[in-house]
Amino acid sequence: MDGHSTYTPKSGFAKWFEARLPIVGFIYPSFVAYPTPKNLNYWWNFGAILVFMLVAQIVTGVVLAMNYTPNANLAMDSVEHIMRDVNYGWLIRYLHANGASLFFFSVYIHMLRGLYYGSYKEPREILWILGVIIFLLMIGTAFFGYVLPWGQMSFWGATVITNLFSAIPLVGDAIHTLLIGGFAIDNPTLNRFYALHYLLPFMIAGVVVLHIWALHIPGNGNPTGVDVKSGQDTVPFHPYYTIKDFFGLSVFLLLFAWLVFYVPNYTGEPDNYIPANPLQTPAHIVPEWYLLPFYAILRAIPDKLFGVVAMFSAIAVLAFLPWLDTSRVRSATFRPIYRQFFWIFVICAIGLGYLGSQPPEGGFVIAARILTVYYFAFFLVIMPVVGLLERPKALPTSITEAVLAKNAAAAAKV
Amino acid sequence: MGTAPHGDKPEPSRRDFLYIATGAVGVVGAALVAWPLVDQMNPDQAALALATIEVDIAAVGEGESITVKWRGKPVFIRNRTAKEISDAKAVALSDLKDPVARNDNLPANAMATDDNRSASGKENWLIMLGVCTHLGCVPLGQQGLYGGWFCPCHGSQYDTAGRIRQGPAPQNLEVPKYSFTTDTTILIG
């Protein structure tokens, strides 16, 4: 990239260290001098927020693990022990549980940002696919974590989700038994879910490193979708975006603190305070809010196998976006038709989330089917066709020109 | 491939042989190591040891049911009423979504008649796993459109012989392997 700086150690110790482990020289051009487009808006804050949330989840999770017991007879009591006896245990657990919600909230904004501004388009395809892998790992981690308190929702959520694998033809039942380590969800299942819940975040961290690496090769996208053309289009990451990210993070933390201190159980299910009972199912099994759209897609299909296939396809289809979108223009700002379909898609996804929380009866099922059709049509039909037919608005010749034009318009208003 | 010392046709060298042999040993070795790592996830001996239970059903009167836990799953044992039996017998096989009995005591291709679902010679007794064949919830008894079982999770409806009639579940409720050891005791598993 233009203006790519190199680190030159100044002090004697820095030179000695750099010659032996050049890690500062690796970090400096990527996080300090890193040339970043100067027009990033606040939607770009969520990358930094997500890094913060991942670290926060790992830190609170490691501490919780020191007080938790992964045994079917003791798990729920150990969670109550954390809430009542462990010093600040209530705070750490609420931070971890609500942190998961905000982690998903942030990742959805991050994904929609990428979708709107065409962040998946050439040359950022691998970057985008690594993001889809992170999303899958996040879903797995969240699911395993949800099971750990061994309440009614945990137990039956685990039953329903692991049963999805029994839908696989021929080998499904054997795989199901292998996954849960018994004939029904029981202690071996809890034990292995705990091990995986501890493992996956570190895999996420590993893929995040690749994700950032893949980002720093072409550099950040930006709201115009126009490539950086000269050093004039960029500013160094530090201090310009470090300070902007800190500001965004501070506002985000206000929301986090409100959740944790005022409504810590807002996103939770009361049924999960009932100890797991293998002989009785709760009246309605619902996952956490951030998985509801996919749950709605699962239930919209009146067939066990195809329901499962549709649910996984709803995520897998994201990996193919770089090739499904045929438009030459990245940013939806310059795509008047696509932009409307994009917002319908956002409403559709929220609608699926609502339907996933409702009982699977009558009108809810029909609505879920309609929205499921739109969900897939958006990616498989609208994206390829609109990209070919649409006439995009004129792009600015450079980021700097776009910024100056915006400033001139703002000045004219004053 | 190695360079040929004589002629145009390259002869495999000793080094090629070593590459292939090492690769083959590596693949077999990896598979042998992977096997225990995967198989440890299957049910352990403690889980398998709980494979049979004996249940006393003397106290279960007509129109009553009990639920017992077997292999961590609920088993419904119902003493059916005469009406429930006649309702189940009145259903034509062609109306069934799953025409197979799913009875582990019978051949896999047995038809889902009421006789093939209930205990042989004791048609009032219906013994089956209380696990919805859709996604594994526990259906509620004596409810739903057919007076049999109703799964609250996704709305599957079973009749008084535990056969799927409506909803997303693909199969009839499974009848586990069992036998009557006395007139009032059954051995499940």
XYZ file of C-alpha atoms in Angstrom:
603
model
C 0.000 0.000 0.000
C 0.967 3.574 -0.561
C 2.725 5.228 2.330
C 3.457 1.901 4.039
C 5.918 2.866 6.761
C 8.657 0.765 8.258
C 9.639 0.701 11.865
C 13.160 1.785 12.748
C 14.176 1.037 16.323
C 15.826 3.991 18.013
C 17.086 2.999 21.453
C 19.874 0.496 21.971
C 17.571 -2.018 23.651
C 14.944 -1.690 20.889
C 17.591 -2.415 18.253
C 18.906 -5.402 20.218
C 15.365 -6.777 20.677
C 14.233 -6.123 17.106
C 17.207 -8.100 15.745
C 16.108 -11.109 17.825
C 12.287 -10.939 17.764
C 10.961 -8.436 15.206
C 7.476 -8.303 16.696
C 7.390 -4.526 17.197
C 8.379 -4.108 13.572
C 5.452 -6.384 12.727
C 2.910 -4.541 14.855
C 4.006 -0.967 14.109
C 3.054 -0.802 10.409
C -0.257 -2.612 11.087
C -1.560 -0.779 14.135
C 0.327 2.507 14.429
C 1.468 3.859 11.077
C -1.114 1.719 9.193
C -2.514 3.985 6.459
C -6.298 4.033 6.831
C -8.840 5.745 4.549
C -9.732 9.056 6.108
C -13.472 8.793 5.511
C -14.407 5.782 7.686
C -17.730 6.341 9.459
C -18.873 4.989 12.805
C -19.997 1.677 11.331
C -16.275 0.925 11.094
C -15.987 1.108 14.905
C -17.358 -2.360 15.366
C -14.182 -4.154 14.328
C -12.373 -2.669 17.306
C -15.401 -3.251 19.539
C -15.399 -6.913 18.507
C -11.718 -7.299 19.399
C -12.499 -5.790 22.791
C -15.503 -8.126 23.281
C -13.489 -11.217 22.378
C -10.838 -10.320 24.937
C -13.517 -9.457 27.529
C -15.292 -12.788 26.963
C -12.046 -14.744 27.278
C -11.018 -12.918 30.468
C -14.412 -13.259 32.200
C -14.740 -16.831 30.897
C -11.385 -17.966 32.287
C -12.318 -16.540 35.685
C -15.750 -18.195 35.631
C -14.115 -21.509 34.695
C -12.171 -21.334 37.966
C -15.463 -21.517 39.877
C -17.622 -23.732 37.674
C -18.091 -27.514 37.894
C -18.866 -29.383 34.647
C -20.890 -32.196 36.178
C -24.565 -32.835 35.485
C -25.315 -33.070 39.227
C -23.303 -30.035 40.290
C -23.318 -27.616 37.338
C -26.417 -25.612 38.270
C -25.394 -25.403 41.942
C -21.943 -24.210 40.954
C -23.495 -21.438 38.834
C -25.646 -20.393 41.802
C -22.503 -20.564 43.941
C -20.836 -18.157 41.522
C -23.854 -15.837 41.756
C -24.105 -15.850 45.563
C -20.791 -16.808 47.171
C -17.908 -16.006 44.858
C -16.618 -12.451 45.321
C -18.039 -10.393 42.454
C -19.143 -13.673 40.865
C -22.516 -12.130 39.965
C -20.750 -9.317 38.130
C -18.398 -11.580 36.222
C -21.175 -13.965 35.192
C -23.494 -11.159 34.093
C -20.636 -9.554 32.158
C -19.982 -12.876 30.423
C -23.627 -13.690 29.649
C -24.575 -10.197 28.465
C -21.206 -9.885 26.782
C -22.206 -12.791 24.533
C -25.336 -10.875 23.507
C -23.402 -7.716 22.726
C -20.719 -9.720 20.932
C -23.393 -10.987 18.545
C -25.055 -7.568 18.312
C -21.702 -6.110 17.249
C -20.901 -8.887 14.823
C -24.271 -8.458 13.100
C -23.621 -4.732 12.636
C -20.102 -5.554 11.410
C -21.537 -8.050 8.893
C -24.283 -5.705 7.681
C -21.667 -2.967 7.311
C -19.666 -5.324 5.103
C -22.788 -6.246 3.168
C -23.801 -2.615 2.562
C -20.378 -1.330 1.550
C -19.378 -4.405 -0.464
C -16.507 -5.313 1.856
C -16.593 -8.890 0.546
C -15.737 -7.897 -3.027
C -12.425 -8.416 -4.736
C -9.688 -8.235 -3.382
C -11.180 -9.023 0.067
C -12.802 -12.431 -0.596
C -10.566 -14.414 1.784
C -11.030 -11.739 4.432
C -14.812 -12.159 4.123
C -14.709 -15.983 4.167
C -12.535 -15.911 7.300
C -15.253 -13.710 8.782
C -17.915 -16.324 7.985
C -15.714 -18.955 9.691
C -15.434 -16.720 12.774
C -19.228 -16.349 12.773
C -19.685 -20.157 12.687
C -17.177 -20.590 15.531
C -19.025 -17.912 17.502
C -22.336 -19.725 17.073
C -20.734 -22.992 18.233
C -19.118 -21.321 21.224
C -22.327 -19.551 22.227
C -24.282 -22.794 21.991
C -21.795 -24.782 24.099
C -21.702 -21.990 26.666
C -25.479 -21.804 26.873
C -25.629 -25.496 27.781
C -23.237 -25.214 30.750
C -25.652 -24.006 33.496
C -27.610 -27.244 32.872
C -31.021 -25.611 33.286
C -34.167 -26.666 31.453
C -33.495 -24.481 28.399
C -29.832 -25.551 28.327
C -30.688 -29.211 28.457
C -33.474 -29.118 25.902
C -31.670 -26.681 23.655
C -28.798 -29.156 23.568
C -31.241 -32.009 22.902
C -32.883 -30.252 19.976
C -29.668 -28.951 18.393
C -27.737 -32.229 18.654
C -30.783 -34.000 17.250
C -30.321 -31.955 14.074
C -27.438 -34.285 13.256
C -29.727 -37.312 13.410
C -31.355 -35.895 10.273
C -28.308 -36.924 8.213
C -29.285 -39.942 6.081
C -27.935 -43.383 7.065
C -25.196 -42.375 9.526
C -27.182 -39.682 11.384
C -28.035 -41.729 14.483
C -24.476 -43.015 14.905
C -23.097 -39.472 14.589
C -25.676 -38.232 17.072
C -24.661 -40.875 19.640
C -21.001 -40.072 19.029
C -21.566 -36.341 19.535
C -23.447 -36.618 22.810
C -21.521 -39.608 24.166
C -24.571 -41.571 25.233
C -28.164 -42.396 24.381
C -29.390 -39.037 25.625
C -27.847 -35.718 26.653
C -26.073 -36.424 29.925
C -22.899 -35.894 31.888
C -20.484 -36.861 29.064
C -22.201 -34.267 26.841
C -21.836 -31.532 29.459
C -18.197 -32.436 30.000
C -17.220 -32.259 26.357
C -19.267 -29.092 25.752
C -17.325 -27.455 28.580
C -14.006 -28.507 27.020
C -15.117 -27.165 23.629
C -16.508 -23.952 25.087
C -13.049 -23.312 26.515
C -11.256 -24.299 23.298
C -13.235 -22.511 20.580
C -12.601 -18.899 21.716
C -8.890 -19.465 21.210
C -9.612 -20.791 17.740
C -11.686 -17.652 17.149
C -8.737 -15.559 18.302
C -6.515 -17.433 15.836
C -8.884 -16.841 12.915
C -9.258 -13.195 13.986
C -5.490 -12.813 13.545
C -5.816 -14.203 10.006
C -8.881 -11.964 9.431
C -6.891 -8.841 10.403
C -3.895 -10.037 8.416
C -6.074 -10.489 5.343
C -7.490 -7.000 5.954
C -4.094 -5.357 6.163
C -2.931 -6.633 2.786
C -5.458 -4.656 0.640
C -6.161 -2.201 3.475
C -9.539 -1.086 4.798
C -12.489 -0.509 2.535
C -14.365 2.727 3.009
C -17.881 4.177 2.586
C -17.286 5.265 -1.018
C -15.991 1.843 -2.024
C -13.324 3.635 -4.049
C -9.768 2.337 -3.654
C -7.129 4.400 -1.925
C -5.266 6.203 -4.724
C -2.632 8.244 -2.899
C -1.256 8.936 0.553
C -3.593 11.937 0.608
C -6.565 9.567 0.923
C -5.305 8.055 4.177
C -4.365 8.986 7.706
C -2.182 6.924 10.082
C -4.206 4.507 12.224
C -2.698 6.001 15.359
C -3.797 8.441 16.695
C -6.682 9.108 14.300
C -8.538 5.798 14.482
C -7.278 4.632 17.853
C -8.953 7.674 19.407
C -12.098 7.276 17.288
C -12.331 3.593 18.218
C -11.870 4.453 21.906
C -14.696 6.960 21.696
C -17.012 4.465 19.980
C -16.048 1.790 22.484
C -16.851 4.131 25.384
C -20.365 4.741 24.065
C -20.758 1.007 23.515
C -19.643 0.324 27.090
C -22.436 2.575 28.365
C -24.911 0.224 26.713
C -23.028 -2.779 28.129
C -23.071 -1.313 31.648
C -26.782 -0.539 31.405
C -27.495 -4.164 30.433
C -25.297 -5.646 33.164
C -26.327 -3.372 36.026
C -29.972 -2.633 35.283
C -31.460 -5.492 33.236
C -28.971 -8.376 33.530
C -31.584 -11.029 32.750
C -33.260 -9.129 29.933
C -31.995 -11.399 27.172
C -32.082 -14.600 29.266
C -34.797 -17.235 29.528
C -36.386 -17.682 32.973
C -36.719 -21.421 32.262
C -32.964 -21.741 32.570
C -33.265 -21.239 36.334
C -35.164 -24.553 36.509
C -32.748 -27.486 36.898
C -32.551 -29.771 33.846
C -35.228 -32.463 33.789
C -34.701 -35.177 31.174
C -38.318 -36.329 31.518
C -40.064 -33.042 30.810
C -39.726 -30.555 27.977
C -40.445 -26.828 28.470
C -43.540 -25.605 26.644
C -41.541 -23.504 24.177
C -37.916 -24.073 23.363
C -36.271 -20.935 22.060
C -32.601 -20.126 21.613
C -30.997 -16.831 22.583
C -32.170 -13.869 20.507
C -29.107 -13.820 18.276
C -29.873 -17.260 16.848
C -33.625 -16.763 16.402
C -33.548 -15.925 12.650
C -31.816 -19.223 11.879
C -34.174 -21.073 14.211
C -37.114 -19.543 12.325
C -35.665 -20.797 9.030
C -35.267 -24.292 10.529
C -38.914 -24.362 11.572
C -40.239 -22.809 8.378
C -39.398 -25.962 6.403
C -41.875 -28.797 7.043
C -39.194 -31.491 6.713
C -36.570 -32.492 9.245
C -33.614 -32.938 6.880
C -34.356 -29.984 4.612
C -35.019 -27.740 7.603
C -31.534 -28.497 8.882
C -30.030 -28.034 5.424
C -31.803 -24.681 5.005
C -30.602 -23.471 8.389
C -26.963 -24.258 7.670
C -27.278 -22.939 4.116
C -28.506 -19.617 5.498
C -25.027 -19.141 6.972
C -23.018 -20.954 4.298
C -24.484 -18.784 1.522
C -22.624 -15.814 3.010
C -19.299 -17.375 2.040
C -20.301 -17.198 -1.639
C -21.230 -13.494 -1.698
C -18.030 -12.383 -3.452
C -19.193 -14.378 -6.489
C -22.946 -13.898 -6.144
C -22.707 -10.104 -6.272
C -22.121 -9.196 -9.906
C -21.932 -5.417 -9.492
C -18.685 -3.627 -10.304
C -19.490 -0.992 -7.690
C -18.715 -1.819 -4.053
C -20.640 0.671 -1.962
C -24.451 0.553 -1.866
C -24.348 4.338 -1.513
C -23.985 4.422 -5.313
C -26.426 1.561 -5.979
C -29.967 2.992 -5.750
C -31.815 -0.279 -6.484
C -29.640 -2.669 -4.514
C -29.804 -0.332 -1.528
C -33.581 -0.765 -1.276
C -33.344 -4.549 -1.462
C -30.635 -4.389 1.223
C -32.909 -2.594 3.672
C -35.753 -5.007 2.929
C -33.273 -7.771 3.748
C -32.471 -6.164 7.109
C -36.184 -5.918 7.936
C -36.653 -9.515 6.770
C -33.858 -10.745 9.063
C -35.351 -8.906 12.044
C -38.763 -10.321 11.125
C -37.338 -13.844 11.066
C -35.906 -13.178 14.525
C -39.338 -12.216 15.806
C -40.985 -15.261 14.201
C -38.331 -17.523 15.711
C -39.463 -16.394 19.151
C -43.126 -17.214 18.466
C -44.770 -20.645 18.655
C -44.612 -22.490 15.303
C -48.319 -22.245 14.531
C -50.596 -20.920 11.823
C -49.720 -17.458 10.515
C -46.287 -17.425 12.124
C -45.190 -20.421 10.058
C -46.539 -18.938 6.838
C -44.830 -15.598 7.515
C -41.581 -17.405 8.326
C -41.803 -19.240 4.989
C -42.258 -16.008 3.068
C -39.325 -14.349 4.829
C -37.158 -17.440 4.366
C -37.825 -17.275 0.635
C -36.784 -13.607 0.600
C -33.690 -14.361 2.696
C -32.378 -16.817 0.126
C -33.708 -14.899 -2.880
C -31.778 -11.814 -1.750
C -28.479 -13.666 -2.037
C -29.207 -16.100 -4.859
C -31.423 -14.017 -7.185
C -31.451 -10.322 -6.285
C -27.696 -9.924 -5.832
C -26.650 -11.474 -9.162
C -29.515 -9.940 -11.180
C -29.537 -6.414 -9.730
C -25.759 -6.222 -10.100
C -26.154 -6.751 -13.843
C -29.221 -4.589 -14.477
C -28.672 -1.644 -12.182
C -27.127 1.612 -13.356
C -24.958 2.876 -10.477
C -24.534 6.553 -9.686
C -21.252 8.243 -10.669
C -18.411 7.360 -8.301
C -16.090 10.032 -6.923
C -12.664 9.910 -8.545
C -10.979 9.639 -5.154
C -11.701 9.425 -1.431
C -10.269 12.920 -0.971
C -12.610 14.318 -3.619
C -15.607 12.704 -1.895
C -14.557 14.107 1.486
C -14.041 17.602 0.060
C -17.381 17.542 -1.749
C -19.113 16.517 1.493
C -17.367 19.269 3.440
C -18.270 21.837 0.778
C -21.916 20.783 0.939
C -21.861 21.055 4.744
C -20.212 24.486 4.556
C -22.792 25.700 2.041
C -25.590 24.783 4.471
C -24.025 26.910 7.208
C 10.333 -38.573 -9.756
C 14.098 -39.100 -9.650
C 16.295 -38.563 -12.668
C 16.814 -41.621 -14.836
C 20.433 -42.746 -15.019
C 19.890 -44.792 -18.202
C 17.657 -44.212 -21.220
C 14.643 -41.834 -21.616
C 12.193 -43.643 -19.411
C 12.628 -42.514 -15.768
C 13.052 -45.449 -13.414
C 11.650 -45.086 -9.883
C 14.549 -44.525 -7.576
C 15.107 -45.841 -4.052
C 14.229 -42.352 -2.832
C 10.813 -42.529 -4.580
C 10.179 -45.833 -2.856
C 11.085 -44.317 0.512
C 8.759 -41.344 -0.077
C 5.814 -43.562 -0.917
C 6.489 -46.014 1.914
C 6.850 -43.192 4.444
C 3.671 -41.552 3.207
C 1.733 -44.822 3.466
C 2.959 -45.447 7.013
C 2.076 -41.877 7.907
C -1.491 -42.196 6.637
C -2.086 -45.515 8.392
C -0.469 -44.203 11.564
C -2.608 -41.067 11.554
C -5.746 -43.160 11.087
C -4.757 -45.498 13.936
C -4.163 -42.558 16.270
C -7.359 -40.792 15.184
C -9.520 -43.841 15.923
C -9.207 -43.810 19.746
C -9.448 -40.023 19.760
C -12.809 -40.235 17.994
C -14.101 -43.418 19.629
C -13.638 -42.007 23.140
C -16.646 -39.839 22.317
C -18.949 -42.863 21.946
C -20.986 -44.028 24.988
C -18.646 -45.293 27.699
C -18.945 -48.551 29.640
C -20.817 -46.834 32.472
C -23.468 -45.603 30.058
C -23.724 -48.995 28.366
C -24.021 -50.748 31.750
C -27.388 -49.071 32.293
C -28.769 -50.768 29.213
C -31.625 -52.725 30.848
C -34.180 -51.947 33.559
C -37.029 -53.916 35.108
C -40.352 -52.178 35.739
C -43.243 -53.320 37.919
C -46.484 -52.289 36.231
C -48.967 -53.935 38.612
C -50.136 -50.559 39.952
C -50.863 -49.010 36.560
C -54.628 -49.118 36.124
C -56.607 -48.758 32.909
C -56.251 -45.274 31.454
C -53.124 -44.620 33.498
C -49.540 -44.150 32.383
C -46.151 -44.137 33.982
C -42.883 -42.727 32.689
C -39.643 -44.472 33.549
C -36.116 -43.414 32.728
C -34.102 -45.774 30.577
C -30.736 -44.859 29.071
C -31.357 -41.286 30.175
C -34.549 -41.106 28.131
C -38.188 -41.285 29.194
C -40.120 -44.465 28.381
C -43.914 -44.159 28.348
C -45.791 -47.196 29.651
C -49.510 -46.765 29.098
C -52.396 -49.020 30.040
C -54.723 -47.978 27.243
C -58.487 -47.685 27.532
C -60.744 -49.758 25.308
C -61.690 -46.634 23.356
C -58.058 -45.749 22.698
C -57.433 -49.250 21.385
C -60.472 -49.202 19.118
C -59.552 -45.696 17.889
C -56.074 -46.893 16.984
C -57.389 -50.042 15.294
C -59.869 -48.015 13.232
C -57.082 -46.092 11.455
C -56.404 -47.220 7.900
C -52.734 -47.950 7.195
C -52.927 -45.686 4.158
C -53.624 -42.710 6.465
C -50.308 -43.112 8.233
C -47.381 -40.830 7.557
C -44.908 -43.533 8.628
C -46.198 -47.006 7.621
C -43.478 -48.921 9.521
C -44.032 -50.184 13.075
C -40.672 -48.918 14.465
C -40.924 -51.731 16.976
C -37.527 -53.140 17.962
C -39.206 -56.410 18.998
C -40.399 -57.049 15.426
C -38.699 -57.220 12.044
C -37.736 -53.785 10.675
C -40.325 -53.995 7.877
C -43.350 -54.772 10.098
C -46.344 -52.593 9.285
C -47.533 -49.963 11.745
C -50.771 -51.722 12.716
C -51.975 -51.330 16.283
C -51.106 -54.983 16.937
C -47.534 -54.409 15.823
C -47.175 -51.349 18.040
C -48.667 -52.695 21.290
C -47.416 -55.567 23.477
C -48.059 -58.900 21.829
C -51.106 -60.568 23.334
C -51.580 -57.635 25.723
C -52.894 -54.969 23.398
C -53.778 -52.600 26.244
C -50.082 -52.069 26.990
C -48.239 -49.542 24.857
C -44.542 -49.174 25.671
C -42.506 -46.646 23.743
C -39.743 -44.070 23.995
C -41.086 -40.659 24.954
C -38.788 -38.966 22.501
C -40.317 -37.037 19.622
C -38.766 -38.271 16.396
C -38.424 -34.703 15.139
C -35.873 -33.097 17.443
C -36.053 -35.119 20.636
C -38.519 -33.289 22.905
C -40.790 -35.204 25.293
C -44.372 -35.242 23.940
C -47.284 -34.643 26.307
C -49.673 -37.569 26.859
C -53.397 -37.789 26.046
C -53.377 -34.542 24.156
C -53.597 -33.267 20.646
C -55.938 -33.906 17.753
C -55.747 -37.706 17.973
C -55.936 -38.091 21.761
C -52.491 -39.640 21.798
C -49.367 -37.586 22.251
C -48.601 -34.006 21.322
C -45.127 -32.514 21.105
C -45.186 -28.921 22.360
C -41.937 -27.932 20.650
C -42.924 -28.064 17.012
C -46.441 -29.391 17.094
C -46.129 -33.051 16.126
C -49.328 -35.057 16.754
C -49.267 -38.775 17.562
C -52.297 -41.085 17.822
C -53.221 -43.513 20.601
C -50.785 -46.066 19.186
C -47.943 -43.499 19.194
C -47.973 -43.151 15.397
C -47.121 -39.812 13.814
C -50.182 -38.259 12.200
C -49.383 -34.609 11.701
C -46.487 -32.210 12.135
C -42.781 -32.235 11.314
C -41.793 -35.514 13.028
C -40.838 -38.084 10.370
C -41.389 -41.358 12.277
C -43.658 -43.118 14.745
C -42.509 -43.063 18.369
C -39.944 -45.823 18.808
C -40.922 -48.989 20.655
C -37.831 -50.207 22.542
C -36.831 -53.836 22.945
C -38.718 -55.264 25.919
C -40.300 -58.438 27.225
C -42.756 -59.407 29.934
C -40.846 -61.368 32.576
C -44.065 -61.939 34.554
C -47.614 -60.709 33.908
C -46.866 -57.510 35.785
C -43.151 -56.960 35.183
C -41.405 -55.832 32.039
C -37.738 -55.880 31.208
C -36.746 -52.985 28.962
C -33.548 -53.143 26.947
